């Protein structure tokens, strides 16, 4: 066992942990970052799959995400806009495919009115919701006791309007069925992006990507930290008292004055806290769980849909792949689609063989883009459910009633222990921007306490 000493030990080399470590080191403190995996980045992972560069984890940057945008600029990385020229595609409950332009799907005038009314109503509720303190909303308890699907049923009898509004938060964001999270949780998701309108605007929320991949952010941060980042070091135990901590891996013991636990909350119980965390944390951590989505990548010899006047953007709450986008890499002559299969639909296709699942997913893509979508040259499914050190995607959210009941203690430190990750963020919640914000804020809090 090697023993090292630092001012602060950080558990987890994702965007949040590395941001915190960077800020603390800049402020003159010594740090050690312990990472379980043999790579940095956590849910950011850019890899070469059969000759195609794929963003296996997070990739998009939206205009309001200034913490992420500042970091990208500081690191000297370049961004490029998502391809969006041409018409989008919508498939309705009857399986009919329609091309359209603009934000509102091509539905009947009555359904369109309902969709617009619901968006306005949600924008109003979101405006009353502080993303950093959603539990202070005047109706927080009430809104946290009703599932988003039940709230939508109360609001409208129009099934297609409900299905579409539900999809934006459920399949597309929290990646849980709309009956499994509360309306307050839905408001937090939208408030964290500025408004519900922002969430339904693909051109806003999925605006830009980083040339060469978003994992460069954690890779470059880690490079600057140099020998202070230790890979393959899963923290098994954390001994703590008022004076400091000892983080224990299979090979290392890091003695420090403070610790930042920068891992998703579903993994806190992989660490043996000695003494145990207080009852409040034991309870609240059990009410947070990961969503689940398969991110599907299909690479073709050419972006054939562009010749047909299509942007590559497609939506349908009735399709296995509920949303798809042109995800062609910067300067690439090949064309790439990215599509998403969420929550219960993902569970279902994981009961199939890999080949059956691939065929089902490509068939769904062909409903939007035609037969050519059936024959990609590279096909890959990002399956974060099997990743031991993540266990789902994109991030964690509370069960019904959990946010109002426990939210106020989400980020409360326990003695020398602070918590930091995108799952605990207000603004930028579930996104890389939130991971970075949390990293900065937690570092400032820890430094102030030293
Ligand atoms: P993260 O999980 O990245 O880091 C935690 C680290 O802790 C990991 O490296 C893990 O290995 C390590 N760890 C865990 N337990 C440990 C232990 N006991 N000891 C040591 N280390 C331990 N966001 C966005 O802004 N735009 C997007 O387009 C997307 N899209 C997207 C797609 C997919 C498929 C995923 C999975 C996620 C996204 N996201 C996203 C979300 C975004 O990627 C995510 O919110 C942040 O990267 C999370 O960063 P954190 O540092 O908070 O956690």
XYZ file of C-alpha atoms and ligand atoms in Angstrom, residues 10-18 33-45 55-62 65 68 205-206 208 214 230 232-237 249 261-264 267-268 270-271 290 293-295 297 340 382-384 387-390 392-395 420-424 428-436 438, ligand 1:
137
model
C -11.094 13.883 -5.410
C -12.897 10.637 -6.197
C -13.813 10.374 -9.894
C -12.091 11.831 -12.986
C -15.235 12.902 -14.837
C -15.801 16.498 -15.932
C -16.907 17.447 -12.425
C -14.027 15.936 -10.450
C -11.381 17.207 -12.882
C -7.759 12.487 -8.310
C -8.586 8.781 -7.948
C -10.358 7.209 -10.924
C -11.756 3.665 -11.030
C -11.531 3.256 -14.803
C -8.397 3.059 -16.928
C -9.436 6.282 -18.677
C -10.646 9.729 -17.636
C -13.955 11.319 -18.660
C -16.592 9.065 -17.090
C -19.732 9.696 -19.143
C -17.624 11.519 -21.757
C -16.027 8.965 -24.018
C -19.207 10.010 -29.181
C -20.187 7.098 -26.970
C -21.267 9.438 -24.183
C -22.131 13.150 -23.999
C -21.451 15.358 -26.993
C -23.762 18.351 -27.506
C -23.268 21.882 -26.250
C -26.113 24.422 -26.076
C -24.083 26.313 -21.190
C -18.890 24.280 -20.539
C -30.384 22.077 -26.917
C -28.366 20.153 -29.526
C -22.848 22.377 -31.300
C -16.034 16.179 -26.156
C -4.379 8.080 -10.655
C -7.425 2.186 -12.122
C -7.925 3.297 -8.513
C -11.474 2.458 -7.437
C -12.018 3.928 -4.001
C -13.311 1.129 -1.785
C -13.347 2.896 1.578
C -8.056 1.940 -3.083
C -16.889 12.605 -4.028
C -17.385 13.289 -7.759
C -19.167 10.080 -8.760
C -22.819 9.543 -9.743
C -22.390 4.663 -6.860
C -21.940 6.222 -3.416
C -19.817 1.247 -3.632
C -17.655 3.166 -1.146
C -30.277 6.417 -13.190
C -31.160 5.020 -22.937
C -29.352 3.306 -25.804
C -27.463 5.783 -27.961
C -24.713 5.207 -34.021
C -32.033 7.087 -29.102
C -23.682 2.828 -26.508
C -24.966 0.762 -23.598
C -24.168 2.554 -20.336
C -20.854 0.092 -17.323
C -20.007 -0.797 -13.736
C -18.868 2.751 -12.913
C -21.961 4.474 -14.373
C -27.290 3.978 -16.798
C -27.677 7.128 -18.891
C -27.839 10.004 -18.999
C -28.001 10.750 -15.293
C -20.101 16.992 -6.907
C -21.510 15.699 -10.225
C -23.959 16.655 -12.968
C -26.707 14.645 -11.244
C -26.722 17.130 -8.339
C -27.003 22.373 -16.400
C -28.551 19.446 -14.486
C -27.718 16.079 -16.112
C -25.386 17.854 -18.558
C -21.632 18.412 -18.778
C -22.265 22.077 -18.054
C -23.830 21.095 -14.713
C -20.879 18.788 -13.949
C -18.476 21.697 -14.510
C -20.765 21.725 -9.616
P -19.123 11.073 -14.506
O -20.009 9.898 -14.320
O -18.761 11.455 -15.897
O -17.763 10.880 -13.707
C -17.682 10.131 -12.527
C -16.363 9.378 -12.516
O -16.236 8.708 -11.268
C -16.279 8.298 -13.591
O -15.105 8.470 -14.340
C -16.259 6.992 -12.794
O -15.500 5.992 -13.411
C -15.641 7.440 -11.487
N -15.956 6.599 -10.328
C -17.143 6.080 -9.958
N -17.031 5.411 -8.778
C -15.732 5.506 -8.396
C -14.986 5.041 -7.282
N -15.556 4.330 -6.288
N -13.666 5.320 -7.214
C -13.060 6.049 -8.183
N -13.723 6.522 -9.276
C -15.044 6.267 -9.371
N -24.397 15.854 -21.538
C -24.330 16.953 -22.350
O -24.047 18.041 -21.854
N -24.563 16.829 -23.688
C -24.881 15.633 -24.270
O -25.037 15.533 -25.496
C -24.977 14.501 -23.419
N -25.297 13.278 -23.949
C -25.090 12.137 -23.195
C -25.156 10.884 -23.801
C -24.863 9.735 -23.072
C -24.971 8.395 -23.734
C -24.485 9.852 -21.704
C -24.127 8.631 -20.888
C -24.432 11.099 -21.095
C -24.732 12.242 -21.829
N -24.662 13.518 -21.261
C -24.684 14.636 -22.059
C -24.469 13.666 -19.802
C -23.036 14.000 -19.431
O -22.161 13.167 -20.141
C -22.852 13.792 -17.913
O -23.839 14.523 -17.215
C -21.481 14.279 -17.422
O -20.445 13.848 -18.268
C -21.262 13.745 -16.002
O -19.998 14.156 -15.495
P -19.635 13.875 -13.970
O -18.231 14.241 -13.785
O -20.668 14.512 -13.111
O -19.851 12.300 -13.765
